[in-house]
């Protein structure tokens, strides 16, 4: 039996744990909890970084992804971009040190947030295969390409350089990375890239899978989206400790100017008003604020009506571009419609929802599909925990002419797409697989879905009307001869003539029904369901007269 | 519009992020995602540490917990134990530095694992109230108590000491900690402590809530459970990178001795066998192993039949102690039964499942309740994602005489308790709220549940039989007079006599049914449901003869 310990003995065992050791042991927190997912994560992290870098430096992304099988349970992943590259003295740390990045301390929309992703892949690679990661980087100003073979020293959380050299440039500028990882291959890699190209229509992605087949996801937009601006924190949702720290660090000389300069959406008058309500001298030096002052200011802020944060810090896909890429992706679809909501705020963070619905045509799968994005990155796991799924399930699709079992997706040949972009996406876990269902966020999604739902229902009922009209016509044609005969007997008129008349008469009706059909499909967009009833009635009269 | 950047400009923005900054911004990962939960987390982390320390140092825990309301949205939490205390030079880092602890690098069953919990509470306290945390510590060898007021420097992830002094000892040895936190109060704090006392029957916990009411959870066991031993890693489930690192760090001189000494459950012969299968010289110096060697050894291990890891590294609650604390907790229960399974293994980690079912009596709630524990710590959130819930839902309770809707808990006055203890509990998130449903783990839980289920069903059907028997007796008594009369007429015998006979006859039956009743309840344990039918039939015949 193990022996009991004294405080002194226990004290000797206290040790510091490096963040790398922590995530190595808890790799499931980063999404490396099974071989299939792990392989996908490596592709995802590299592609996310490439897209972020290209967007930031104004380059239309050209990305090639290769997955090659090494053994039955290990793969070599090679990803190359035409981005700005990374300056020499940063390369190894960007890839070989966890929690090292440029985005964490900023409020700015980006795919990456924490500076963990790609280094975690390097860590996973060495953990599962023992191989080091190969990196090529060239900036425009570099004469040659910098080549590194690195591993991650988990004890120190620092990169370990195994090989370093400069090579003649095989490319103008950009990054190339090669990772060997234990994994299992599924077509999800391709799904991920396909969805990525939907939400990043300005990117060209060429993918070569383990079987050697090459798939190209072409560009459907030839301009980069407007670049998201960095924003200052919004007063709403700022916490005591943060305000305290900001007050200590600010260069502003007075409380009033501190509130105006260091936060977004606060004008001088509002700032002064806050000080007044808080009963704290607006000229007080921020660093002199007592705990009590800070508390008063915080309370005052909650009492103030402060305008929403700026929205130029958001970079949505855009209605037109999204529609274009969906048309490319679903060429035969009967119905494609996109909504993008006005920006809204949760906990002081601006966010924006884009939603699209694709229906019919070449969508063979009848079970309904949901495609989810956060800051233009496809989300492939934990749908059940995601605000997107919640909003779709809570929407009553029966009202829009679709079938839907309790608390589930609508069924039918339908694909629903939801994109949330924000300066800070509230992911439920560090593996960034699902968006936390904050009420404000779910509400925005539902409003967009309901709006499209109404349009879809108009389309579907139009289709139904057209169908009915057609059936009526066929009916008349089938019996026209008999009717003509009967009329001939009754009226004593020439049968052939009557039949001709009848046929032409039906011909007119056909035109009407054709219109009805056109109206049912095209016109539906303009007309609300309610004003369909009377119209339908009228047509009936036409036919029966 | 924001301006595009060059690689150089982007390079300047790359920064290191401290683990504290990371968790401050991602506090939801640690369970601080809402005020109610946050308050509970602080109590939980402190209590967990106290219990761990007491167990390790062989002290029967005496813990007092106080929660006092400061403002409508902030509380002062004070927790004191009689543990070994912490040596002076460790105190501030244990409480003021994330990822600092004694358990991370060991394979040993414990409540804490990562050295994050309590420092995260200190971080949350200063973030939400700006107040510093007060700590008192005294070891047996300390003359006086060491007092500190600390905060956590998030940039450096180091403790910041605001006040330090030695005080005359108000207690022999132990830790006292006082935290001010923003929170919302719910009775969950009490629930947590109640459940903690169930799974830690050797601990005495006294709790004073915000309304001043004092609740004592007494000790029901006066001995500490056997202390869990530390184990060496089991060869199964060891990863390439880990094996590589171990080989580099070992003091063993040959590969064979390395495998024998540094891993658990491997004898010299097995080790040599592994080398042979791997075709790597058993005398090769571990540090000389090539990547290829390591791969071969890993493959050889998977081919070998290696015995299970030792189980003395596990410290369950124990069948008897668990039953005792349940009897204390549910004094009026009709049925209490406990199962503890033999230890099993997942991914090379030994684990053990304990299950209990409490039925009827003073359990008023009819919706069925599940109480979950991991390493003796109650789990109060994310039940949906937990292996425990999955195992209960996948068990067919209808077979055991209970009602159960699809994929949900059984209904009825039933409380189900599941405890998993392991050297490494696979939590689904860093907030340690749910056990990842690995098939091996769920299977063990289900086997235990089915076993208790059978016992419960015997008890319930016994109860039913007894009830039926009683009803039959009453029926006979009610009609005995009439029957006597009829018989008197038919047989011409004396009615009074006949009635007396009948009554006594029924009297015998009553005895039988009493037996039946006793048998239904006591004897049921020995008898399987199937052998009930014939018996029931027989009784009918008795009555009808």
Coordinates of C-alpha atoms in Angstrom, one line a residue, chain A residues 1-8 10-19 21-29 33 52-58 71 84-87 90 94 97-108 113-116 124 126-132 139 141 151 154-155 157-158 224-230 239-242 244-245 291 295 347 424 426-430, chain B residues 1-8 10-19 21-29 33 52-58 71 84-87 90 94 97-108 113-116 124 126-132 139 141 151 154-155 157-158 224-230 239-242 244-245 291 295 347 424 426-430:
Chain A
X1 CA 0.0 0.0 0.0
X2 CA 1.3 3.5 -0.9
X3 CA 2.6 5.5 2.0
X4 CA 1.0 8.7 3.3
X5 CA 2.9 12.0 2.8
X6 CA 3.8 15.1 4.8
X7 CA 3.3 18.6 3.5
X8 CA 7.1 18.8 2.9
X10 CA 4.1 16.9 -1.1
X11 CA 5.7 20.3 -1.6
X12 CA 8.6 18.7 -3.4
X13 CA 6.3 17.2 -6.0
X14 CA 4.8 20.5 -7.1
X15 CA 5.9 21.2 -10.7
X16 CA 5.2 23.6 -13.4
X17 CA 3.4 22.2 -16.4
X18 CA 4.1 23.6 -19.9
X19 CA 1.1 24.4 -22.1
X21 CA 2.6 19.1 -22.1
X22 CA -1.0 20.1 -21.2
X23 CA -2.3 20.0 -24.7
X24 CA -0.3 16.9 -25.6
X25 CA -2.0 15.0 -22.8
X26 CA -5.4 16.7 -23.6
X27 CA -5.2 16.7 -27.4
X28 CA -8.9 15.8 -27.5
X29 CA -9.6 19.4 -26.3
X33 CA -9.5 12.8 -30.4
X52 CA -6.2 34.5 -43.1
X53 CA -2.7 35.5 -44.3
X54 CA -3.8 36.0 -47.9
X55 CA -6.8 38.1 -46.9
X56 CA -4.8 40.3 -44.6
X57 CA -2.1 41.0 -47.2
X58 CA -4.6 41.4 -50.1
X71 CA 1.2 3.4 -44.2
X84 CA 2.8 36.8 -48.0
X85 CA 5.0 34.2 -46.3
X86 CA 6.4 34.6 -42.8
X87 CA 9.5 36.7 -41.9
X90 CA 9.1 34.3 -36.8
X94 CA 4.6 30.4 -35.5
X97 CA 5.1 27.2 -30.1
X98 CA 1.6 26.9 -28.7
X99 CA -0.2 30.1 -27.8
X100 CA 1.9 32.2 -30.2
X101 CA 0.1 34.4 -32.7
X102 CA -1.0 37.8 -33.8
X103 CA -4.8 37.6 -33.3
X104 CA -5.3 36.8 -29.6
X105 CA -5.0 40.4 -28.3
X106 CA -7.1 42.0 -31.0
X107 CA -10.8 42.3 -31.4
X108 CA -10.8 41.4 -35.1
X113 CA -7.9 33.2 -32.7
X114 CA -5.5 31.8 -30.2
X115 CA -2.3 30.9 -31.9
X116 CA -2.7 27.2 -31.1
X124 CA 0.3 15.8 -33.0
X126 CA 5.6 14.3 -33.8
X127 CA 3.6 12.6 -31.1
X128 CA 2.1 10.1 -33.5
X129 CA 4.8 9.6 -36.1
X130 CA 8.0 11.0 -34.4
X131 CA 8.7 12.8 -37.7
X132 CA 9.5 16.5 -37.8
X139 CA 8.3 36.7 -48.4
X141 CA 11.6 40.7 -50.1
X151 CA 9.7 19.7 -33.7
X154 CA 7.0 20.2 -25.1
X155 CA 8.8 20.8 -21.8
X157 CA 6.9 24.9 -25.4
X158 CA 9.6 26.2 -27.8
X224 CA -11.2 39.9 -51.9
X225 CA -14.0 40.8 -49.4
X226 CA -13.5 44.1 -47.7
X227 CA -11.0 43.6 -44.9
X228 CA -12.4 43.5 -41.4
X229 CA -11.1 46.3 -39.2
X230 CA -9.9 45.8 -35.7
X239 CA -15.5 42.9 -16.9
X240 CA -14.1 44.4 -13.7
X241 CA -10.6 43.0 -14.0
X242 CA -10.3 44.0 -17.7
X244 CA -9.0 47.7 -14.1
X245 CA -6.2 46.6 -16.3
X291 CA -11.7 49.7 -6.9
X295 CA -17.3 49.5 -9.8
X347 CA -21.9 40.6 -24.9
X424 CA -15.2 36.8 -31.2
X426 CA -18.2 31.9 -28.8
X427 CA -17.1 28.3 -29.6
X428 CA -18.2 25.7 -27.1
X429 CA -14.8 24.1 -27.0
X430 CA -11.2 24.8 -28.0
Chain B
X1 CA -11.3 50.3 -45.0
X2 CA -8.5 48.6 -43.1
X3 CA -5.2 48.5 -45.0
X4 CA -3.6 45.3 -46.3
X5 CA -0.3 44.2 -44.6
X6 CA 3.1 43.0 -45.6
X7 CA 4.8 39.9 -44.1
X8 CA 7.0 42.3 -42.2
X10 CA 2.4 41.0 -39.8
X11 CA 5.5 39.6 -38.3
X12 CA 5.7 42.5 -35.8
X13 CA 2.2 41.6 -34.5
X14 CA 3.2 38.0 -33.5
X15 CA 3.1 37.8 -29.8
X16 CA 3.4 35.1 -27.1
X17 CA 0.1 34.5 -25.2
X18 CA 0.3 33.4 -21.5
X19 CA -1.8 30.5 -20.4
X21 CA -4.5 35.3 -20.7
X22 CA -5.8 32.3 -22.6
X23 CA -8.0 30.9 -19.9
X24 CA -9.1 34.4 -18.8
X25 CA -10.5 35.0 -22.3
X26 CA -11.8 31.4 -22.5
X27 CA -13.0 30.9 -19.0
X28 CA -16.0 29.0 -20.3
X29 CA -13.5 26.2 -21.0
X33 CA -19.4 30.3 -18.3
X52 CA -6.9 15.1 -2.1
X53 CA -4.5 16.6 0.4
X54 CA -6.1 14.9 3.4
X55 CA -6.2 11.5 1.7
X56 CA -2.6 11.8 0.5
X57 CA -1.4 12.7 4.0
X58 CA -3.7 10.3 5.9
X71 CA -23.9 42.3 -3.1
X84 CA -1.4 19.0 5.9
X85 CA -1.2 22.6 4.7
X86 CA 1.3 23.8 2.1
X87 CA 4.9 24.5 2.7
X90 CA 4.8 26.7 -2.6
X94 CA -0.2 26.6 -5.9
X97 CA -0.2 30.1 -11.1
X98 CA -2.1 28.1 -13.7
X99 CA -0.7 24.7 -14.8
X100 CA 1.2 24.2 -11.5
X101 CA 0.7 21.1 -9.5
X102 CA 1.9 17.7 -8.4
X103 CA -0.5 15.4 -10.2
X104 CA -0.1 16.1 -13.9
X105 CA 3.1 14.0 -14.5
X106 CA 1.9 11.0 -12.5
X107 CA -0.5 8.2 -13.4
X108 CA -2.3 8.3 -10.1
X113 CA -5.3 16.4 -12.5
X114 CA -3.9 19.5 -14.2
X115 CA -3.0 22.1 -11.6
X116 CA -5.5 24.6 -13.0
X124 CA -12.0 34.5 -11.9
X126 CA -10.0 39.1 -9.5
X127 CA -11.5 39.3 -13.0
X128 CA -15.1 39.7 -11.7
X129 CA -14.6 41.5 -8.4
X130 CA -11.0 42.9 -8.6
X131 CA -10.5 41.6 -5.1
X132 CA -7.4 39.5 -4.1
X139 CA 1.9 22.7 8.3
X141 CA 6.1 21.9 11.5
X151 CA -3.7 38.0 -7.3
X154 CA -2.0 37.1 -16.2
X155 CA 0.8 38.4 -18.5
X157 CA 1.1 33.6 -15.2
X158 CA 2.8 34.2 -11.8
X224 CA -9.6 6.5 4.9
X225 CA -9.8 4.4 1.8
X226 CA -6.6 2.6 0.9
X227 CA -4.4 5.1 -0.8
X228 CA -4.1 4.7 -4.6
X229 CA -0.6 3.9 -5.8
X230 CA 1.1 5.7 -8.6
X239 CA 2.2 6.7 -28.4
X240 CA 5.2 7.0 -30.6
X241 CA 6.3 10.4 -29.3
X242 CA 5.9 9.3 -25.7
X244 CA 10.6 8.1 -28.0
X245 CA 10.8 10.6 -25.1
X291 CA 12.8 6.0 -35.2
X295 CA 8.1 1.8 -34.6
X347 CA -6.3 2.8 -23.7
X424 CA -6.9 9.2 -16.0
X426 CA -11.3 11.0 -20.0
X427 CA -13.3 14.2 -19.4
X428 CA -15.0 15.6 -22.5
X429 CA -13.9 19.1 -21.5
X430 CA -11.4 20.9 -19.3

